[in-house]
Amino acid sequence: AEQALAEKTVELIESQPLAREIYEQARAGLGIENLDYFIIGKQAASAQRLSTAMIVYQYAMFRLLQTYRPALFAPTDHYVAGSDEMGWLVALAASGAMTIDQVLRLQRAASAALQTPHPGEVAAAVRRFLDGNLGDASIPILADGAAVPLRKRAEIEAGLIAFYQRRATRSSRQTPIQLNNSSWIVSFDPGPREAPAIARGPFNADFVRLSSPGEIWSARPNRTLGSSG
């Protein structure tokens, strides 16, 4: 999985100026010297570094999908979903509620707070960071435990703090995504992770995994996405 992520990261950076711009923004925000940090395999990878590389990769893929396949986003309703930490952080950037460099700095602030023996410090650290860094979402967020999609800053803050509180107390839970219409669910994960839990009810849900970046912009695109553009 790490090798696949490294190869696809290189493909994005070398072939897509928008992707390189995103990676440069992430690099500058973290104070990293060069983009090799995001290419797993060139240096020993900690769990946090691997997570960081995955977050930037998935966000870059989302932005490229918006650019090359705009028909997928209009006029239909569309959402970004956050359940685990990585999902939440990618959703914050993809929704426009935070920039990618802000998201990565939030990840580090939360990670540091999670090392303390006081669960309440995690919520406090996240709240401090969100002050001045979090805005409204231009794309609604489907969050674990939320009854409705999150759009306003206060809603997103409450949902995010509740998530980190559950992490701090090890009372994590994951509820299925509740559909209210037939949907496509697009995953940018380069590895073989399972599809998210979905409560379909009477509706259809087609799960699409973009296993290669080129499926977004290629003249022979992902078969399910077809020629949406």
Coordinates of C-alpha atoms in Angstrom, one line a residue:
A1 CA 0.0 0.0 0.0
E2 CA 2.8 2.4 0.8
Q3 CA 4.5 1.7 -2.5
A4 CA 1.3 2.3 -4.4
L5 CA 0.8 5.6 -2.6
A6 CA 4.3 6.7 -3.4
E7 CA 3.9 5.9 -7.1
K8 CA 0.6 7.7 -7.4
T9 CA 1.9 10.7 -5.5
V10 CA 4.8 11.0 -8.0
E11 CA 2.3 10.7 -10.9
L12 CA 0.2 13.5 -9.4
I13 CA 3.1 15.9 -8.7
E14 CA 4.8 15.3 -12.1
S15 CA 1.8 15.4 -14.3
Q16 CA -0.7 17.9 -12.7
P17 CA 0.2 21.5 -11.9
L18 CA -2.8 21.8 -9.6
A19 CA -1.7 18.8 -7.6
R20 CA 1.9 20.1 -7.3
E21 CA 0.5 23.4 -6.1
I22 CA -1.5 21.6 -3.4
Y23 CA 1.6 19.6 -2.3
E24 CA 3.6 22.8 -2.2
Q25 CA 1.0 24.5 0.0
A26 CA 1.1 21.5 2.3
R27 CA 4.9 21.5 2.4
A28 CA 5.1 25.2 3.2
G29 CA 2.4 24.9 5.9
L30 CA 4.4 22.2 7.7
G31 CA 7.8 23.9 7.2
I32 CA 9.1 20.9 5.2
E33 CA 12.1 21.4 2.9
N34 CA 10.9 19.4 -0.1
L35 CA 8.1 17.2 -1.5
D36 CA 10.0 14.0 -0.8
Y37 CA 8.3 14.0 2.6
F38 CA 5.0 13.0 0.9
I39 CA 6.6 10.2 -1.2
I40 CA 6.6 7.2 1.2
G41 CA 9.6 5.0 0.6
K42 CA 12.2 7.7 0.2
Q43 CA 12.4 8.1 4.0
A44 CA 11.4 5.9 6.9
A45 CA 7.7 6.6 7.4
S46 CA 6.1 7.1 10.8
A47 CA 2.4 6.5 11.1
Q48 CA 1.8 10.3 11.2
R49 CA 3.8 10.8 8.0
L50 CA 1.9 8.1 6.2
S51 CA -1.4 9.6 7.4
T52 CA -0.3 13.1 6.2
A53 CA 0.7 11.8 2.8
M54 CA -2.6 10.0 2.4
I55 CA -4.6 13.1 3.4
V56 CA -2.8 15.3 0.9
Y57 CA -3.2 12.6 -1.8
Q58 CA -6.9 12.2 -1.3
Y59 CA -7.5 16.0 -1.2
A60 CA -5.5 16.5 -4.4
M61 CA -7.5 13.7 -6.1
F62 CA -10.8 15.4 -5.0
R63 CA -9.7 18.8 -6.4
L64 CA -8.7 17.1 -9.7
L65 CA -12.1 15.4 -9.9
Q66 CA -13.7 18.8 -9.5
T67 CA -11.6 20.2 -12.3
Y68 CA -11.8 17.4 -14.8
R69 CA -15.3 16.0 -14.1
P70 CA -17.4 19.1 -13.2
A71 CA -20.6 17.4 -14.4
L72 CA -20.4 15.1 -11.4
F73 CA -20.9 18.0 -9.1
A74 CA -23.8 19.8 -10.8
P75 CA -26.7 19.9 -10.6
T76 CA -26.8 16.9 -8.2
D77 CA -26.4 17.1 -4.5
H78 CA -22.9 16.1 -3.3
Y79 CA -21.3 15.7 0.1
V80 CA -17.9 14.8 1.6
A81 CA -17.9 12.2 4.4
G82 CA -15.8 12.0 7.6
S83 CA -15.9 9.0 9.9
D84 CA -12.4 8.2 11.0
E85 CA -9.7 10.9 11.6
M86 CA -8.4 10.7 8.1
G87 CA -11.8 11.0 6.6
W88 CA -12.6 14.0 8.8
L89 CA -9.5 15.8 7.9
V90 CA -9.8 15.2 4.2
A91 CA -13.5 16.3 4.4
L92 CA -12.5 19.6 6.1
A93 CA -10.2 20.5 3.3
A94 CA -12.5 19.2 0.5
S95 CA -15.5 21.1 1.9
G96 CA -13.6 24.4 2.0
A97 CA -14.0 24.7 5.7
M98 CA -10.2 24.7 6.1
T99 CA -7.2 24.9 3.8
I100 CA -5.0 21.8 3.4
D101 CA -2.1 23.3 5.4
Q102 CA -4.5 24.2 8.3
V103 CA -5.9 20.6 8.2
L104 CA -2.4 19.2 8.6
R105 CA -1.5 21.5 11.4
L106 CA -4.8 20.5 13.1
Q107 CA -3.7 16.9 12.8
R108 CA -0.4 17.7 14.6
A109 CA -2.1 19.7 17.3
A110 CA -4.6 16.9 18.0
S111 CA -1.9 14.2 17.9
A112 CA 0.1 16.1 20.5
A113 CA -2.9 16.5 22.8
L114 CA -3.8 12.8 22.5
Q115 CA -0.4 12.0 24.0
T116 CA -1.4 13.7 27.3
P117 CA -3.1 11.7 30.1
H118 CA -6.0 14.2 30.2
P119 CA -8.8 13.4 27.7
G120 CA -10.3 16.9 28.2
E121 CA -7.0 18.4 26.8
V122 CA -7.8 17.0 23.3
A123 CA -11.1 18.9 23.0
A124 CA -9.5 22.1 24.4
A125 CA -6.5 21.8 21.9
V126 CA -8.8 21.2 19.0
R127 CA -11.1 24.1 20.0
R128 CA -8.1 26.5 20.4
F129 CA -6.8 25.6 16.9
L130 CA -10.2 25.9 15.3
D131 CA -10.6 29.5 16.6
G132 CA -9.6 31.6 13.6
N133 CA -8.9 28.6 11.3
L134 CA -12.3 27.1 10.7
G135 CA -15.0 28.5 8.4
D136 CA -18.3 27.4 6.9
A137 CA -18.3 24.5 4.4
S138 CA -19.1 25.1 0.8
I139 CA -19.8 21.4 0.4
P140 CA -21.7 19.8 3.3
I141 CA -20.0 17.2 5.5
L142 CA -21.6 13.9 6.4
A143 CA -20.2 13.2 9.8
D144 CA -20.4 10.2 12.1
G145 CA -23.2 10.7 14.6
A146 CA -24.6 13.9 13.0
A147 CA -28.3 13.7 12.1
V148 CA -27.9 16.2 9.2
P149 CA -25.1 17.3 6.9
L150 CA -22.8 19.9 8.5
R151 CA -22.5 23.3 6.8
K152 CA -22.1 26.0 9.4
R153 CA -18.8 26.6 11.3
A154 CA -20.4 26.0 14.7
E155 CA -21.9 22.7 13.5
I156 CA -18.6 21.5 12.1
E157 CA -16.7 22.5 15.3
A158 CA -19.2 20.6 17.5
G159 CA -19.0 17.5 15.4
L160 CA -15.2 17.6 15.2
I161 CA -14.7 18.1 18.9
A162 CA -17.2 15.3 19.7
F163 CA -15.2 13.0 17.4
Y164 CA -11.9 13.8 19.1
Q165 CA -13.5 13.4 22.5
R166 CA -14.5 9.9 21.6
R167 CA -11.0 9.2 20.4
A168 CA -9.5 10.5 23.6
T169 CA -11.8 8.3 25.8
R170 CA -11.4 5.3 23.4
S171 CA -15.2 5.3 22.9
S172 CA -15.0 5.4 19.2
R173 CA -18.0 4.4 17.1
Q174 CA -18.9 4.5 13.5
T175 CA -22.4 4.7 12.2
P176 CA -23.3 3.9 8.6
I177 CA -23.8 6.7 6.1
Q178 CA -27.6 7.1 5.7
L179 CA -28.7 7.6 2.2
N180 CA -31.9 9.5 1.2
N181 CA -31.5 8.9 -2.5
S182 CA -29.6 6.7 -4.9
S183 CA -26.0 7.7 -4.9
W184 CA -22.4 7.3 -6.2
I185 CA -19.8 7.0 -3.5
V186 CA -16.3 7.9 -4.8
S187 CA -13.2 6.7 -2.9
F188 CA -9.7 8.1 -3.6
D189 CA -7.9 5.6 -1.3
P190 CA -5.0 4.0 -3.3
G191 CA -5.1 0.9 -1.1
P192 CA -7.5 -2.0 -0.8
R193 CA -9.6 -0.6 2.1
E194 CA -13.1 -1.7 2.4
A195 CA -16.0 0.4 1.2
P196 CA -17.6 2.6 4.0
A197 CA -20.6 1.3 5.9
I198 CA -23.7 2.5 4.2
A199 CA -27.4 2.3 5.3
R200 CA -28.9 2.1 1.8
G201 CA -32.6 1.6 2.7
P202 CA -34.5 1.4 -0.5
F203 CA -31.8 3.3 -2.5
N204 CA -29.0 2.2 -4.7
A205 CA -25.3 3.0 -3.9
D206 CA -22.6 2.5 -6.5
F207 CA -19.1 2.5 -4.9
V208 CA -16.4 3.8 -7.2
R209 CA -12.7 3.4 -6.2
L210 CA -10.3 5.5 -8.3
S211 CA -7.3 3.2 -8.2
S212 CA -5.2 5.4 -10.4
P213 CA -5.0 9.2 -10.7
G214 CA -5.1 9.0 -14.5
E215 CA -8.6 7.7 -14.3
I216 CA -9.7 11.2 -13.6
W217 CA -8.2 13.0 -16.6
S218 CA -7.6 10.1 -19.0
A219 CA -9.3 9.9 -22.4
R220 CA -10.2 6.4 -21.3
P221 CA -11.6 7.2 -17.8
N222 CA -12.9 5.0 -15.0
R223 CA -15.7 3.0 -16.6
T224 CA -18.3 3.9 -14.0
L225 CA -17.5 7.6 -14.1
G226 CA -17.8 7.4 -17.9
S227 CA -17.2 10.6 -19.8
S228 CA -18.5 13.1 -17.2
G229 CA -16.8 16.4 -17.8

